[in-house]
Short mmCIF file of N, CA and C in Angstrom, two decimals:
data_model
loop_
_atom_site.label_atom_id
_atom_site.label_comp_id
_atom_site.label_asym_id
_atom_site.label_seq_id
_atom_site.Cartn_x
_atom_site.Cartn_y
_atom_site.Cartn_z
N UNK A 138 20.25 10.95 16.45
CA UNK A 138 19.21 11.94 17.11
C UNK A 138 18.93 11.96 15.07
N UNK A 139 19.70 11.62 14.27
CA UNK A 139 19.36 10.91 13.45
C UNK A 139 17.81 10.63 12.98
N UNK A 140 18.32 8.57 14.05
CA UNK A 140 16.64 7.77 13.58
C UNK A 140 15.95 8.79 14.47
N UNK A 141 15.84 9.13 15.57
CA UNK A 141 14.90 10.51 15.96
C UNK A 141 14.43 11.10 15.13
N UNK A 142 15.37 11.96 14.81
CA UNK A 142 14.41 12.96 13.55
C UNK A 142 13.41 12.77 12.67
N UNK A 143 13.68 11.25 12.18
CA UNK A 143 13.47 10.16 11.49
C UNK A 143 11.79 10.01 11.24
N UNK A 144 11.41 9.33 13.02
CA UNK A 144 10.73 8.99 12.79
C UNK A 144 9.54 10.06 13.67
N UNK A 145 10.02 11.37 14.15
CA UNK A 145 8.97 12.02 14.19
C UNK A 145 8.58 12.41 12.38
N UNK A 146 9.55 12.48 11.47
CA UNK A 146 9.16 13.24 9.58
C UNK A 146 7.93 12.04 9.28
N UNK A 147 8.75 10.94 10.60
CA UNK A 147 7.84 9.52 9.00
C UNK A 147 5.84 9.82 10.27
N UNK A 148 6.11 9.79 11.57
CA UNK A 148 5.00 10.36 12.00
C UNK A 148 3.82 11.16 11.61
N UNK A 149 4.86 12.37 11.51
CA UNK A 149 3.45 13.70 11.47
C UNK A 149 3.36 13.57 10.24
N UNK A 150 4.28 12.73 8.76
CA UNK A 150 4.16 12.64 7.60
C UNK A 150 2.75 11.77 7.52
N UNK A 151 2.72 10.76 8.27
CA UNK A 151 2.08 9.30 8.02
C UNK A 151 0.20 10.07 9.15
N UNK A 152 0.04 10.85 9.90
CA UNK A 152 -0.88 11.99 10.57
C UNK A 152 -1.41 12.65 8.72
N UNK A 153 -0.45 13.42 8.16
CA UNK A 153 -1.02 14.27 7.23
C UNK A 153 -1.58 13.26 6.45
N UNK A 154 -0.85 12.54 5.97
CA UNK A 154 -1.42 11.70 4.71
C UNK A 154 -2.43 10.82 4.45
N UNK A 155 -2.73 10.52 5.95
CA UNK A 155 -4.24 9.21 6.59
C UNK A 155 -4.92 9.95 6.63
N UNK A 156 -5.42 11.34 6.63
CA UNK A 156 -6.35 12.83 6.36
C UNK A 156 -7.00 12.45 4.82
N UNK A 157 -6.07 12.20 3.83
CA UNK A 157 -5.44 12.46 2.41
C UNK A 157 -7.31 11.61 1.88
N UNK A 158 -7.67 12.25 0.60
CA UNK A 158 -8.19 11.07 0.10
C UNK A 158 -7.59 9.87 -0.43
N UNK A 159 -7.49 8.66 -0.40
CA UNK A 159 -7.01 7.95 -1.12
C UNK A 159 -6.33 8.51 -2.57
N UNK A 160 -5.32 8.15 -2.49
CA UNK A 160 -4.56 8.46 -4.03
C UNK A 160 -3.59 9.68 -4.02
N UNK A 161 -3.56 10.53 -3.02
CA UNK A 161 -2.83 11.29 -2.61
C UNK A 161 -1.50 11.40 -2.18
N UNK A 162 -0.78 11.75 -2.71
CA UNK A 162 1.28 11.59 -2.57
C UNK A 162 1.31 13.03 -1.89
N UNK A 163 2.73 13.31 -1.17
CA UNK A 163 3.04 13.97 -0.26
C UNK A 163 4.43 14.19 -1.22
N UNK A 164 4.07 15.37 -2.66
CA UNK A 164 5.22 15.89 -3.39
C UNK A 164 6.15 16.54 -2.44
N UNK A 165 7.48 15.63 -2.26
CA UNK A 165 8.28 16.52 -1.65
C UNK A 165 10.41 16.25 -2.82
N UNK A 166 9.96 16.04 -3.88
CA UNK A 166 11.71 16.14 -4.76
C UNK A 166 10.37 16.10 -6.64
N UNK A 167 11.33 16.15 -7.35
CA UNK A 167 10.24 16.00 -9.01
C UNK A 167 10.53 14.71 -9.56
N UNK A 168 11.24 13.39 -8.51
CA UNK A 168 11.80 12.69 -9.12
C UNK A 168 10.74 11.52 -7.71
N UNK A 169 10.52 11.57 -6.41
CA UNK A 169 9.90 10.80 -5.48
C UNK A 169 8.87 11.99 -4.45
N UNK A 170 7.71 10.46 -4.29
CA UNK A 170 6.67 10.98 -4.00
C UNK A 170 6.81 9.93 -2.88
N UNK A 171 5.86 10.56 -1.61
CA UNK A 171 4.78 9.54 -0.45
C UNK A 171 3.85 9.73 -0.71
N UNK A 172 2.72 7.82 0.10
CA UNK A 172 1.61 8.02 -0.34
C UNK A 172 1.16 7.50 1.00
N UNK A 173 0.20 8.10 1.56
CA UNK A 173 -0.73 6.64 2.90
C UNK A 173 -0.90 5.07 2.21
N UNK A 174 -0.45 3.45 2.28
CA UNK A 174 -1.42 2.95 1.85
C UNK A 174 -2.34 2.20 2.08
N UNK A 175 -2.82 2.33 3.31
CA UNK A 175 -3.55 1.94 4.35
C UNK A 175 -3.36 1.68 5.31
N UNK A 176 -1.47 1.35 5.54
CA UNK A 176 -1.46 0.88 6.41
C UNK A 176 -0.36 1.34 7.25
N UNK A 177 0.96 2.00 6.16
CA UNK A 177 1.72 2.93 6.35
C UNK A 177 2.24 3.81 4.84
N UNK A 178 3.67 4.08 5.31
CA UNK A 178 3.70 5.37 4.06
C UNK A 178 4.93 4.35 4.02
N UNK A 179 4.92 4.85 2.28
CA UNK A 179 5.56 4.08 1.51
C UNK A 179 5.24 5.40 0.36
N UNK A 180 6.29 4.85 -0.63
CA UNK A 180 7.41 5.39 -1.52
C UNK A 180 7.06 4.91 -2.67
N UNK A 181 7.22 6.38 -4.16
CA UNK A 181 7.34 5.37 -5.10
C UNK A 181 8.77 6.76 -6.10
N UNK A 182 9.08 6.07 -7.49
CA UNK A 182 9.94 6.80 -7.48
C UNK A 182 8.61 7.45 -8.88
N UNK A 183 9.11 8.32 -9.25
CA UNK A 183 8.27 9.97 -10.74
C UNK A 183 9.00 9.26 -12.31
N UNK A 184 8.33 8.97 -12.64
CA UNK A 184 9.04 8.75 -14.41
C UNK A 184 8.81 10.09 -14.56
N UNK A 185 8.83 9.89 -16.41
CA UNK A 185 8.59 11.38 -17.67
C UNK A 185 7.15 11.49 -16.78
N UNK A 186 6.64 12.97 -16.92
CA UNK A 186 5.35 13.65 -17.08
C UNK A 186 4.82 13.18 -15.23
N UNK A 187 5.93 12.68 -14.46
CA UNK A 187 5.30 12.35 -13.53
C UNK A 187 4.73 11.51 -13.19
N UNK A 188 4.91 10.26 -13.50
CA UNK A 188 3.83 9.17 -14.06
C UNK A 188 4.65 7.90 -12.89
N UNK A 189 4.02 7.30 -12.49
CA UNK A 189 4.49 6.72 -10.96
C UNK A 189 5.22 5.01 -11.39
N UNK A 190 6.47 5.41 -11.29
CA UNK A 190 7.33 4.32 -11.72
C UNK A 190 7.92 2.97 -10.96
N UNK A 191 8.62 2.81 -9.98
CA UNK A 191 9.63 2.02 -8.87
C UNK A 191 8.95 2.49 -7.81
N UNK A 192 8.27 1.47 -6.87
CA UNK A 192 8.08 1.59 -5.77
C UNK A 192 8.90 1.54 -4.63
N UNK A 193 9.29 2.26 -3.65
CA UNK A 193 10.04 2.32 -2.27
C UNK A 193 9.85 2.30 -1.34
N UNK A 194 10.79 1.52 -0.60
CA UNK A 194 11.11 1.73 1.22
C UNK A 194 10.70 3.06 1.92
N UNK A 195 9.80 3.41 2.33
CA UNK A 195 10.14 4.95 2.19
C UNK A 195 11.03 4.65 4.10
N UNK A 196 12.43 4.29 3.88
CA UNK A 196 12.96 4.08 5.44
C UNK A 196 14.14 5.34 6.15
N UNK A 197 14.93 4.93 6.35
CA UNK A 197 15.72 6.35 7.53
C UNK A 197 16.68 5.98 6.25
N UNK A 198 16.67 5.57 5.14
CA UNK A 198 17.90 5.54 4.03
C UNK A 198 17.13 6.62 3.19
N UNK A 199 15.88 6.53 2.72
CA UNK A 199 15.19 7.29 2.32
C UNK A 199 15.12 9.03 2.70
N UNK A 200 15.19 8.71 3.97
CA UNK A 200 15.13 9.90 4.87
C UNK A 200 16.85 10.94 4.75
N UNK A 201 17.92 9.64 4.29
CA UNK A 201 19.44 9.93 4.25
C UNK A 201 18.95 10.67 3.56
N UNK A 202 18.45 10.03 1.57
CA UNK A 202 18.48 10.77 0.83
C UNK A 202 18.22 11.65 0.35
N UNK A 203 17.28 11.97 1.58
CA UNK A 203 15.60 13.75 0.34
C UNK A 203 15.77 14.42 2.09
N UNK A 204 16.48 14.29 2.90
CA UNK A 204 16.51 14.85 4.40
C UNK A 204 16.41 16.45 4.27
N UNK A 205 17.11 17.55 3.54
CA UNK A 205 16.73 18.30 3.02
C UNK A 205 15.89 18.78 2.18
N UNK A 206 15.12 18.32 1.01
CA UNK A 206 14.07 17.84 0.48
C UNK A 206 12.57 18.09 1.96
N UNK A 207 12.72 16.89 2.40
CA UNK A 207 12.08 16.44 3.23
C UNK A 207 10.92 17.94 4.29
N UNK A 208 12.67 18.41 4.23
CA UNK A 208 12.58 19.43 5.72
C UNK A 208 12.02 20.72 5.74
N UNK A 209 13.03 21.04 3.78
CA UNK A 209 11.68 22.01 3.61
C UNK A 209 10.51 22.04 3.20
N UNK A 210 10.15 20.59 2.57
CA UNK A 210 8.96 20.31 2.64
C UNK A 210 7.71 20.04 3.56
N UNK A 211 8.43 19.85 4.77
CA UNK A 211 7.55 20.07 5.43
C UNK A 211 7.15 21.61 6.07
N UNK A 212 8.64 22.69 5.67
CA UNK A 212 7.78 23.64 5.78
C UNK A 212 7.27 24.11 4.81
N UNK A 213 6.75 23.83 3.84
CA UNK A 213 5.21 24.45 3.40
C UNK A 213 4.92 23.07 2.21
N UNK A 214 4.10 22.15 2.88
CA UNK A 214 3.64 20.83 2.35
C UNK A 214 3.30 20.71 1.06
N UNK A 215 3.27 20.10 0.41
CA UNK A 215 1.69 20.15 -0.79
C UNK A 215 2.05 18.76 -1.23
N UNK A 216 0.50 18.28 -1.90
CA UNK A 216 0.02 17.40 -2.27
C UNK A 216 -0.74 17.21 -3.59
N UNK A 217 -0.55 16.01 -4.04
CA UNK A 217 -1.35 15.71 -5.63
C UNK A 217 -1.96 14.50 -5.60
N UNK A 218 -3.30 15.40 -5.64
CA UNK A 218 -3.99 13.44 -5.77
C UNK A 218 -3.92 13.16 -7.31
N UNK A 219 -3.61 11.59 -7.11
CA UNK A 219 -3.30 10.97 -8.57
C UNK A 219 -3.85 9.87 -8.87
N UNK A 220 -4.63 9.95 -9.91
CA UNK A 220 -5.54 8.86 -10.37
C UNK A 220 -4.91 7.63 -10.60
N UNK A 221 -3.61 8.10 -11.79
CA UNK A 221 -2.91 6.41 -11.57
C UNK A 221 -2.59 5.53 -9.89
N UNK A 222 -2.35 6.68 -9.02
CA UNK A 222 -1.97 6.00 -7.78
C UNK A 222 -3.65 5.23 -7.32
N UNK A 223 -4.39 5.74 -7.25
CA UNK A 223 -5.44 5.76 -6.38
C UNK A 223 -6.09 4.26 -7.66
N UNK A 224 -5.59 4.24 -8.84
CA UNK A 224 -6.31 2.78 -9.17
C UNK A 224 -5.06 1.52 -8.90
N UNK A 225 -3.95 2.09 -8.47
CA UNK A 225 -3.14 0.97 -7.98
C UNK A 225 -3.32 0.71 -7.01
N UNK A 226 -4.17 1.29 -6.08
CA UNK A 226 -4.17 1.33 -4.72
C UNK A 226 -5.85 0.30 -4.60
N UNK A 227 -6.31 0.27 -5.60
CA UNK A 227 -7.86 -0.18 -5.94
C UNK A 227 -7.66 -1.35 -6.66
N UNK A 228 -6.41 -2.11 -7.11
CA UNK A 228 -6.45 -2.58 -7.80
C UNK A 228 -6.81 -2.89 -9.58
N UNK A 229 -7.66 -1.96 -9.51
CA UNK A 229 -7.67 -1.59 -11.05
C UNK A 229 -6.76 -1.41 -11.71
N UNK A 230 -5.63 -1.18 -11.66
CA UNK A 230 -4.71 -1.18 -12.92
C UNK A 230 -3.21 -0.64 -12.86
N UNK A 231 -2.77 -0.28 -13.19
CA UNK A 231 -1.05 0.29 -13.49
C UNK A 231 -1.58 1.48 -14.00
N UNK A 232 -2.13 2.13 -15.72
CA UNK A 232 -2.80 3.30 -15.44
C UNK A 232 -3.52 4.02 -16.50
N UNK A 233 -3.81 5.18 -15.89
CA UNK A 233 -5.33 6.06 -16.00
C UNK A 233 -5.24 6.59 -16.96
N UNK A 234 -4.35 6.69 -17.85
CA UNK A 234 -3.89 7.39 -18.94
C UNK A 234 -4.00 9.27 -18.68
N UNK A 235 -3.84 9.74 -19.78
CA UNK A 235 -4.40 11.05 -19.87
C UNK A 235 -3.33 11.71 -19.79
N UNK A 236 -2.84 13.20 -18.23
CA UNK A 236 -2.41 13.64 -18.24
C UNK A 236 -1.17 13.16 -16.86
N UNK A 237 -1.09 12.19 -17.24
CA UNK A 237 0.23 12.11 -15.95
C UNK A 237 -0.61 11.42 -14.77
N UNK A 238 -2.32 11.50 -14.37
CA UNK A 238 -2.21 10.64 -12.80
C UNK A 238 -2.12 11.51 -12.35
N UNK A 239 -2.38 13.45 -12.49
CA UNK A 239 -1.52 13.80 -10.78
C UNK A 239 -2.30 15.70 -11.72
N UNK A 240 -3.07 15.66 -10.21
CA UNK A 240 -3.34 17.13 -10.33
C UNK A 240 -3.27 17.55 -9.08
N UNK A 241 -3.32 18.62 -9.09
CA UNK A 241 -2.82 19.30 -7.55
C UNK A 241 -4.11 19.24 -6.72
N UNK A 242 -4.12 18.92 -5.80
CA UNK A 242 -4.89 18.86 -3.90
C UNK A 242 -5.34 20.35 -4.11
N UNK A 243 -6.49 20.49 -3.32
CA UNK A 243 -6.79 21.40 -2.83
C UNK A 243 -6.59 21.05 -1.28
N UNK A 244 -5.70 21.83 -0.37
CA UNK A 244 -5.75 21.74 0.81
C UNK A 244 -5.77 22.52 1.55
N UNK A 245 -5.97 22.93 2.74
CA UNK A 245 -6.42 24.66 3.18
C UNK A 245 -5.84 24.51 4.38
N UNK A 246 -4.97 24.73 4.58
CA UNK A 246 -4.19 24.72 5.54
C UNK A 246 -5.17 25.68 7.33
N UNK A 247 -5.97 26.42 7.33
CA UNK A 247 -6.84 26.96 7.80
C UNK A 247 -7.90 26.10 8.88
N UNK A 248 -8.40 26.58 9.56
CA UNK A 248 -9.35 26.39 9.64
C UNK A 248 -11.28 26.34 9.79
N UNK A 249 -11.88 25.77 9.75
CA UNK A 249 -12.87 26.35 9.26
C UNK A 249 -13.62 27.78 10.14
N UNK A 250 -13.39 28.07 10.99
CA UNK A 250 -13.65 29.65 11.55
C UNK A 250 -12.91 29.72 11.08
N UNK A 251 -11.60 30.30 10.86
CA UNK A 251 -10.51 31.11 10.42
C UNK A 251 -11.20 31.67 8.87
N UNK A 252 -11.71 30.93 7.90
CA UNK A 252 -11.98 30.08 6.70
C UNK A 252 -13.03 31.78 6.40
N UNK A 253 -13.90 31.89 7.89
CA UNK A 253 -15.77 32.63 7.82
C UNK A 253 -14.93 33.86 7.52
#
């Protein structure tokens, strides 16, 4: 059953991230995030100040390592737009300087009709 849980979680995560701007991460721990690389969900470890460090495969191993954190994240998803990741995805470079490349994304879970 863990494999089915992982597949369902990853499908949901992929759906959410595909709808976000390029460079957006799902922030599920202080040391690791997930993002949409244009074709699949991938991960990055974070280092000091929230900078991107080393990438990792967002696979069943990641699921096992962070199962509790991922479940908590799914109950209250939060994202960041990271200029540093956007630059990497566009091939513009590894560092953007400044504030660590992360700023909170404005994400609303309300439908447009409910916002009126």
